[in-house]
Amino acid sequence: MQYQELGDSGVEVSEVGFGAWVVGTDWWGDRSEDDAIEMVQYAVDQGITYFDTGDVYGHGRSEELIGQALADVRDEVTIATKVGYDFYNNPQAGHGELPKEMAPEYLREAVEKSLDRLAMDSIDVLQLHNANVDEITPDVLELFDELEEEGVIEATGLALGPSIGWLAEGDLAIEEEFDSVQLVWNVLEQEVGNHFLETIEETGSSTSLIPRVPHSSGILNEQVTPETELGEGDHRGFRPDEWYETGWEKLEKLRFLERDGERTMGQASIAWLLSHDPVASVTPTFRTKADVDEWAAASDVPKLSDEELARVDDLYENDFGIDRDDGMDALRSSVDGEDIQSAGLDKLAAD
């Protein structure tokens, strides 16, 4: 496992991180809490030191379990969490999005409650969760500065999701030099990541990018195939059939990234993301110890060659030669799609 600094915060993260949205929730199918804790601890044994949770996951239960699982190695790991959804005063309806609350007073109280659940004195990385661009106010930025000065947090981040869009929010976080911006980004869904690479280059910002969904919800690691029946509660079932059908065709055109005995497609998908300098850590969705074994090793597989990277670019620029709607053309943005349209993009991914 290789390790990188998050922004210029001094906080170190493993190049492969653990997305703890699978801990304390049923969004990826049922698992016992004991199994979840065991897998988190197993990930530490494989060199993973970056663990990313959120207060809304399981309405606090993910944080509690992460705190329990990592209590004995607290000084050896980096813990990130997210605040901004008010699950305290609003019931959850299935996978529907809860109301957000980004007032500084609420956020400070939410951080204190997260610390209690994690049973920790400080949070390594505090992220605003799906904040709209107009919610990242000077007062919120001042709160983050105060929390850093008080030693409550070590680094700042913005976690972006498709329910609000991406570009204006991520651009603002990069311009304000947040230490990290988390986003959905993979070989099949590149628009947003490519845009932020340009923003970082143009601004000279030190912000690190943290991609999630590196396997495009199971296609690139072949955990979702034409024969797969997704279980009840598995949120990937909300993607349209057309998206999976085109995805399987694209996968076949990416087979050149595999190297027998040296690099699997699942590892290549992570290595492709790590080939971009601003990427500090990639957080796949682990379901089993076998996943941890394979993907944690992606930090050390042979790097993609310039020729391989160029072939990926060419395929993507030409939509993999597939002239068919993939069912994902709906724009999602907090500014009614204007930022996406002005960037020349015609679609974004759902996570």
Short mmCIF file of C-alpha atoms in Angstrom, two decimals:
data_model
loop_
_atom_site.label_atom_id
_atom_site.label_comp_id
_atom_site.label_asym_id
_atom_site.label_seq_id
_atom_site.Cartn_x
_atom_site.Cartn_y
_atom_site.Cartn_z
CA MET A 1 0.00 0.00 0.00
CA GLN A 2 1.17 3.50 -0.86
CA TYR A 3 0.19 6.63 1.08
CA GLN A 4 -0.35 10.28 0.18
CA GLU A 5 -0.97 13.60 1.90
CA LEU A 6 -4.48 15.02 1.71
CA GLY A 7 -4.16 18.49 0.24
CA ASP A 8 -1.52 20.32 2.27
CA SER A 9 -3.12 19.32 5.59
CA GLY A 10 -0.40 16.97 6.76
CA VAL A 11 -3.06 14.25 7.05
CA GLU A 12 -1.95 10.96 5.46
CA VAL A 13 -4.32 8.63 3.63
CA SER A 14 -3.87 5.22 2.06
CA GLU A 15 -4.21 5.24 -1.73
CA VAL A 16 -7.06 2.76 -1.33
CA GLY A 17 -9.56 3.80 1.31
CA PHE A 18 -12.61 2.19 2.90
CA GLY A 19 -15.99 3.73 2.11
CA ALA A 20 -17.98 3.01 5.26
CA TRP A 21 -21.39 3.70 3.71
CA VAL A 22 -21.65 -0.12 3.69
CA VAL A 23 -21.25 -0.17 7.49
CA GLY A 24 -24.40 0.34 9.51
CA THR A 25 -26.71 0.51 6.48
CA ASP A 26 -28.51 -1.94 4.21
CA TRP A 27 -27.95 -0.02 1.01
CA TRP A 28 -25.67 -2.72 -0.38
CA GLY A 29 -27.55 -5.71 1.00
CA ASP A 30 -27.77 -7.05 4.52
CA ARG A 31 -24.71 -7.85 6.60
CA SER A 32 -24.36 -8.33 10.35
CA GLU A 33 -22.68 -5.64 12.39
CA ASP A 34 -20.10 -8.14 13.60
CA ASP A 35 -19.25 -8.95 9.98
CA ALA A 36 -18.91 -5.25 9.19
CA ILE A 37 -16.56 -4.63 12.11
CA GLU A 38 -14.49 -7.68 11.17
CA MET A 39 -14.12 -6.46 7.60
CA VAL A 40 -13.04 -2.98 8.73
CA GLN A 41 -10.38 -4.50 10.95
CA TYR A 42 -9.31 -6.83 8.16
CA ALA A 43 -8.87 -3.80 5.90
CA VAL A 44 -6.42 -2.32 8.42
CA ASP A 45 -4.42 -5.55 8.25
CA GLN A 46 -4.14 -5.07 4.48
CA GLY A 47 -2.68 -1.58 4.82
CA ILE A 48 -5.84 0.50 4.49
CA THR A 49 -5.68 3.48 6.85
CA TYR A 50 -8.30 5.85 5.40
CA PHE A 51 -11.89 5.25 6.52
CA ASP A 52 -14.71 7.46 5.24
CA THR A 53 -18.08 7.45 6.99
CA GLY A 54 -20.91 9.96 7.49
CA ASP A 55 -23.29 10.87 10.27
CA VAL A 56 -26.35 10.12 8.15
CA TYR A 57 -25.27 6.55 7.32
CA GLY A 58 -27.58 4.39 9.39
CA HIS A 59 -28.49 7.59 11.25
CA GLY A 60 -25.24 7.49 13.17
CA ARG A 61 -24.80 3.74 13.35
CA SER A 62 -21.97 3.67 10.81
CA GLU A 63 -19.97 6.12 12.91
CA GLU A 64 -20.57 4.04 16.04
CA LEU A 65 -19.38 0.85 14.37
CA ILE A 66 -16.35 2.55 12.81
CA GLY A 67 -15.44 3.93 16.21
CA GLN A 68 -15.69 0.48 17.77
CA ALA A 69 -13.77 -1.23 14.99
CA LEU A 70 -10.87 1.22 14.98
CA ALA A 71 -10.60 2.10 18.67
CA ASP A 72 -7.43 0.06 19.19
CA VAL A 73 -5.65 1.56 16.17
CA ARG A 74 -6.88 5.15 16.40
CA ASP A 75 -3.38 6.61 16.11
CA GLU A 76 -2.66 4.55 13.01
CA VAL A 77 -5.69 5.47 10.89
CA THR A 78 -7.35 8.51 9.31
CA ILE A 79 -11.06 8.95 9.98
CA ALA A 80 -13.29 11.09 7.76
CA THR A 81 -16.94 11.80 8.35
CA LYS A 82 -19.61 14.01 6.84
CA VAL A 83 -22.24 16.38 8.23
CA GLY A 84 -25.08 18.36 6.67
CA TYR A 85 -28.16 16.11 6.54
CA ASP A 86 -30.65 16.67 9.37
CA PHE A 87 -31.72 13.13 10.20
CA TYR A 88 -32.34 14.15 13.81
CA ASN A 89 -35.57 15.96 12.98
CA ASN A 90 -36.67 14.17 9.82
CA PRO A 91 -37.75 10.55 9.20
CA GLN A 92 -36.01 8.52 6.51
CA ALA A 93 -38.20 7.24 3.67
CA GLY A 94 -36.37 4.41 1.91
CA HIS A 95 -33.36 5.78 0.03
CA GLY A 96 -34.92 9.20 -0.39
CA GLU A 97 -32.78 12.24 0.33
CA LEU A 98 -33.26 13.88 3.72
CA PRO A 99 -33.47 17.65 4.19
CA LYS A 100 -30.10 19.34 4.56
CA GLU A 101 -29.07 21.81 7.23
CA MET A 102 -25.89 23.80 6.74
CA ALA A 103 -26.29 26.52 9.37
CA PRO A 104 -23.03 26.82 11.35
CA GLU A 105 -24.81 26.29 14.66
CA TYR A 106 -26.32 23.02 13.42
CA LEU A 107 -23.04 21.85 11.90
CA ARG A 108 -21.10 22.43 15.12
CA GLU A 109 -23.68 20.46 17.09
CA ALA A 110 -23.60 17.70 14.46
CA VAL A 111 -19.81 17.49 14.76
CA GLU A 112 -20.06 17.14 18.53
CA LYS A 113 -22.55 14.30 18.14
CA SER A 114 -20.31 12.60 15.57
CA LEU A 115 -17.40 12.79 18.02
CA ASP A 116 -19.55 11.14 20.67
CA ARG A 117 -20.57 8.30 18.35
CA LEU A 118 -17.03 7.77 17.10
CA ALA A 119 -15.79 7.93 20.72
CA MET A 120 -12.91 10.10 19.53
CA ASP A 121 -11.47 13.45 20.56
CA SER A 122 -11.02 14.73 17.03
CA ILE A 123 -11.99 14.06 13.44
CA ASP A 124 -9.19 13.85 10.89
CA VAL A 125 -11.26 14.97 7.89
CA LEU A 126 -14.60 16.77 8.20
CA GLN A 127 -16.64 16.96 4.99
CA LEU A 128 -19.75 18.92 4.12
CA HIS A 129 -22.20 16.36 2.76
CA ASN A 130 -23.71 17.33 -0.60
CA ALA A 131 -23.69 21.05 0.16
CA ASN A 132 -25.10 23.24 -2.59
CA VAL A 133 -22.87 26.05 -3.79
CA ASP A 134 -24.97 28.69 -2.03
CA GLU A 135 -24.78 26.71 1.23
CA ILE A 136 -20.97 26.99 1.39
CA THR A 137 -21.19 30.45 2.92
CA PRO A 138 -18.49 32.59 4.54
CA ASP A 139 -19.98 31.64 7.92
CA VAL A 140 -19.57 27.93 7.14
CA LEU A 141 -15.99 28.48 5.98
CA GLU A 142 -15.32 30.42 9.20
CA LEU A 143 -16.72 27.53 11.25
CA PHE A 144 -14.34 25.11 9.54
CA ASP A 145 -11.44 27.45 10.35
CA GLU A 146 -12.56 27.61 13.98
CA LEU A 147 -12.82 23.83 14.26
CA GLU A 148 -9.30 23.47 12.87
CA GLU A 149 -7.92 26.08 15.27
CA GLU A 150 -9.62 24.30 18.18
CA GLY A 151 -8.06 20.98 17.15
CA VAL A 152 -11.48 19.40 16.59
CA ILE A 153 -10.64 18.62 12.95
CA GLU A 154 -7.39 18.32 11.01
CA ALA A 155 -8.58 18.69 7.40
CA THR A 156 -11.61 19.88 5.48
CA GLY A 157 -13.52 18.33 2.61
CA LEU A 158 -16.60 18.44 0.44
CA ALA A 159 -18.40 15.22 -0.47
CA LEU A 160 -20.40 15.61 -3.67
CA GLY A 161 -23.30 13.49 -4.83
CA PRO A 162 -25.45 13.43 -7.96
CA SER A 163 -28.56 14.66 -6.19
CA ILE A 164 -27.21 18.22 -6.29
CA GLY A 165 -24.86 18.19 -9.23
CA TRP A 166 -21.18 18.80 -9.00
CA LEU A 167 -19.33 21.45 -10.89
CA ALA A 168 -20.07 24.77 -9.17
CA GLU A 169 -19.77 23.15 -5.74
CA GLY A 170 -16.50 21.36 -6.43
CA ASP A 171 -15.02 24.40 -8.14
CA LEU A 172 -15.78 26.53 -5.08
CA ALA A 173 -14.21 23.97 -2.73
CA ILE A 174 -11.09 23.83 -4.91
CA GLU A 175 -10.85 27.61 -5.10
CA GLU A 176 -11.22 27.81 -1.29
CA GLU A 177 -8.51 25.13 -1.02
CA PHE A 178 -10.53 22.54 0.84
CA ASP A 179 -8.16 19.66 1.50
CA SER A 180 -10.37 17.18 -0.38
CA VAL A 181 -13.27 16.87 -2.78
CA GLN A 182 -15.00 13.50 -2.96
CA LEU A 183 -16.85 12.57 -6.13
CA VAL A 184 -18.13 9.70 -8.25
CA TRP A 185 -15.47 9.08 -10.88
CA ASN A 186 -14.44 6.05 -12.90
CA VAL A 187 -13.37 4.97 -16.37
CA LEU A 188 -16.99 4.93 -17.58
CA GLU A 189 -18.01 8.18 -15.84
CA GLN A 190 -15.28 10.76 -16.36
CA GLU A 191 -16.93 14.13 -16.98
CA VAL A 192 -16.83 15.51 -13.45
CA GLY A 193 -13.37 14.24 -12.57
CA ASN A 194 -11.92 15.65 -15.78
CA HIS A 195 -13.50 19.01 -15.05
CA PHE A 196 -11.99 19.19 -11.56
CA LEU A 197 -8.57 18.23 -12.89
CA GLU A 198 -8.78 21.30 -15.11
CA THR A 199 -9.93 23.50 -12.21
CA ILE A 200 -7.04 22.34 -10.02
CA GLU A 201 -4.55 23.00 -12.81
CA GLU A 202 -5.99 26.44 -13.55
CA THR A 203 -6.10 27.56 -9.90
CA GLY A 204 -2.96 25.87 -8.65
CA SER A 205 -5.00 24.57 -5.73
CA SER A 206 -3.61 21.90 -3.42
CA THR A 207 -7.00 20.20 -3.09
CA SER A 208 -6.92 16.41 -3.36
CA LEU A 209 -9.59 14.41 -5.16
CA ILE A 210 -11.11 11.28 -3.61
CA PRO A 211 -13.02 9.21 -6.17
CA ARG A 212 -15.68 6.77 -5.07
CA VAL A 213 -17.59 4.20 -7.16
CA PRO A 214 -14.37 3.35 -9.06
CA HIS A 215 -15.99 0.20 -10.43
CA SER A 216 -19.07 1.98 -11.76
CA SER A 217 -21.43 0.20 -9.37
CA GLY A 218 -20.16 -3.30 -10.11
CA ILE A 219 -19.59 -3.30 -13.86
CA LEU A 220 -15.83 -2.77 -13.99
CA ASN A 221 -15.15 -5.43 -11.36
CA GLU A 222 -17.76 -7.73 -12.95
CA GLN A 223 -19.77 -8.13 -9.77
CA VAL A 224 -22.82 -7.07 -11.78
CA THR A 225 -23.18 -9.10 -14.98
CA PRO A 226 -26.10 -9.75 -17.35
CA GLU A 227 -27.02 -12.69 -15.10
CA THR A 228 -26.94 -10.77 -11.81
CA GLU A 229 -30.17 -10.28 -9.87
CA LEU A 230 -29.68 -7.44 -7.43
CA GLY A 231 -31.13 -8.11 -3.99
CA GLU A 232 -33.93 -6.12 -2.44
CA GLY A 233 -32.53 -2.97 -0.86
CA ASP A 234 -29.45 -2.92 -3.11
CA HIS A 235 -29.49 0.68 -4.35
CA ARG A 236 -27.74 -0.21 -7.63
CA GLY A 237 -31.07 -1.58 -8.80
CA PHE A 238 -32.20 2.00 -9.33
CA ARG A 239 -29.93 2.43 -12.33
CA PRO A 240 -31.71 1.91 -15.68
CA ASP A 241 -31.25 -1.36 -17.57
CA GLU A 242 -29.89 0.56 -20.55
CA TRP A 243 -27.00 1.85 -18.44
CA TYR A 244 -25.90 -1.67 -17.52
CA GLU A 245 -26.30 -2.94 -21.07
CA THR A 246 -24.03 -0.25 -22.53
CA GLY A 247 -21.65 -0.66 -19.60
CA TRP A 248 -21.06 -4.34 -20.34
CA GLU A 249 -20.24 -3.48 -23.94
CA LYS A 250 -17.76 -0.82 -22.83
CA LEU A 251 -16.14 -3.25 -20.40
CA GLU A 252 -15.20 -5.58 -23.25
CA LYS A 253 -13.37 -2.74 -24.98
CA LEU A 254 -11.31 -2.11 -21.84
CA ARG A 255 -9.98 -5.67 -21.51
CA PHE A 256 -6.52 -4.51 -22.61
CA LEU A 257 -6.09 -3.02 -19.11
CA GLU A 258 -5.97 -6.50 -17.60
CA ARG A 259 -2.61 -8.22 -17.17
CA ASP A 260 -2.82 -11.89 -16.36
CA GLY A 261 -1.40 -12.49 -12.90
CA GLU A 262 -0.38 -8.86 -12.48
CA ARG A 263 -3.47 -6.64 -12.74
CA THR A 264 -7.18 -7.47 -12.70
CA MET A 265 -9.81 -5.23 -14.24
CA GLY A 266 -10.95 -4.28 -10.75
CA GLN A 267 -7.40 -3.24 -9.87
CA ALA A 268 -6.86 -1.49 -13.19
CA SER A 269 -9.96 0.64 -12.57
CA ILE A 270 -8.43 1.91 -9.33
CA ALA A 271 -4.95 2.26 -10.83
CA TRP A 272 -6.41 4.39 -13.64
CA LEU A 273 -7.78 6.85 -11.08
CA LEU A 274 -4.50 6.88 -9.14
CA SER A 275 -2.67 7.80 -12.34
CA HIS A 276 -4.06 11.34 -11.92
CA ASP A 277 -1.76 13.35 -9.64
CA PRO A 278 -4.48 15.12 -7.58
CA VAL A 279 -6.05 11.77 -6.58
CA ALA A 280 -4.96 10.95 -3.03
CA SER A 281 -7.22 7.99 -2.26
CA VAL A 282 -9.86 5.87 -4.00
CA THR A 283 -12.72 4.43 -1.95
CA PRO A 284 -14.28 1.33 -3.49
CA THR A 285 -17.26 -0.42 -1.95
CA PHE A 286 -15.98 -3.51 -0.16
CA ARG A 287 -18.45 -6.32 0.46
CA THR A 288 -16.12 -9.23 1.26
CA LYS A 289 -12.60 -9.91 2.47
CA ALA A 290 -11.78 -11.06 -1.07
CA ASP A 291 -12.66 -7.56 -2.27
CA VAL A 292 -10.29 -6.10 0.31
CA ASP A 293 -7.49 -8.45 -0.75
CA GLU A 294 -7.83 -7.60 -4.43
CA TRP A 295 -8.47 -3.87 -4.32
CA ALA A 296 -6.10 -2.95 -1.51
CA ALA A 297 -3.37 -4.40 -3.73
CA ALA A 298 -4.31 -1.98 -6.54
CA SER A 299 -1.96 0.59 -5.02
CA ASP A 300 0.99 -1.67 -5.92
CA VAL A 301 0.03 -3.21 -9.29
CA PRO A 302 1.92 -2.11 -12.44
CA LYS A 303 1.03 1.48 -13.27
CA LEU A 304 -0.89 2.11 -16.47
CA SER A 305 1.41 2.97 -19.35
CA ASP A 306 1.10 6.16 -21.39
CA GLU A 307 -0.19 4.03 -24.25
CA GLU A 308 -2.89 2.46 -22.08
CA LEU A 309 -3.95 5.84 -20.74
CA ALA A 310 -4.15 7.24 -24.26
CA ARG A 311 -6.31 4.31 -25.40
CA VAL A 312 -8.72 4.92 -22.52
CA ASP A 313 -8.92 8.61 -23.43
CA ASP A 314 -9.65 7.79 -27.06
CA LEU A 315 -12.36 5.28 -26.18
CA TYR A 316 -14.07 7.72 -23.84
CA GLU A 317 -13.90 10.64 -26.25
CA ASN A 318 -15.67 8.47 -28.85
CA ASP A 319 -18.21 7.02 -26.38
CA PHE A 320 -16.60 3.60 -26.84
CA GLY A 321 -18.08 3.50 -30.35
CA ILE A 322 -21.58 2.88 -28.94
CA ASP A 323 -24.32 4.98 -30.50
CA ARG A 324 -27.17 4.25 -28.10
CA ASP A 325 -28.81 6.04 -25.17
CA ASP A 326 -27.60 4.67 -21.83
CA GLY A 327 -30.59 6.04 -19.89
CA MET A 328 -28.49 8.51 -17.87
CA ASP A 329 -29.07 11.76 -19.71
CA ALA A 330 -30.93 13.59 -16.94
CA LEU A 331 -28.92 16.54 -15.64
CA ARG A 332 -28.52 16.85 -11.89
CA SER A 333 -27.27 20.18 -10.59
CA SER A 334 -27.93 22.65 -7.83
CA VAL A 335 -27.89 25.42 -10.41
CA ASP A 336 -30.46 23.87 -12.73
CA GLY A 337 -27.86 22.36 -15.01
CA GLU A 338 -26.39 25.67 -16.13
CA ASP A 339 -22.91 24.86 -14.87
CA ILE A 340 -23.00 21.46 -16.54
CA GLN A 341 -24.32 22.78 -19.81
CA SER A 342 -21.80 25.62 -19.91
CA ALA A 343 -19.05 23.04 -19.51
CA GLY A 344 -20.32 21.22 -22.57
CA LEU A 345 -21.47 18.13 -20.67
CA ASP A 346 -24.61 16.26 -21.58
CA LYS A 347 -25.00 13.80 -18.74
CA LEU A 348 -23.75 12.83 -15.30
CA ALA A 349 -23.68 9.66 -13.27
CA ALA A 350 -25.91 8.49 -10.48
CA ASP A 351 -24.17 6.72 -7.63
#
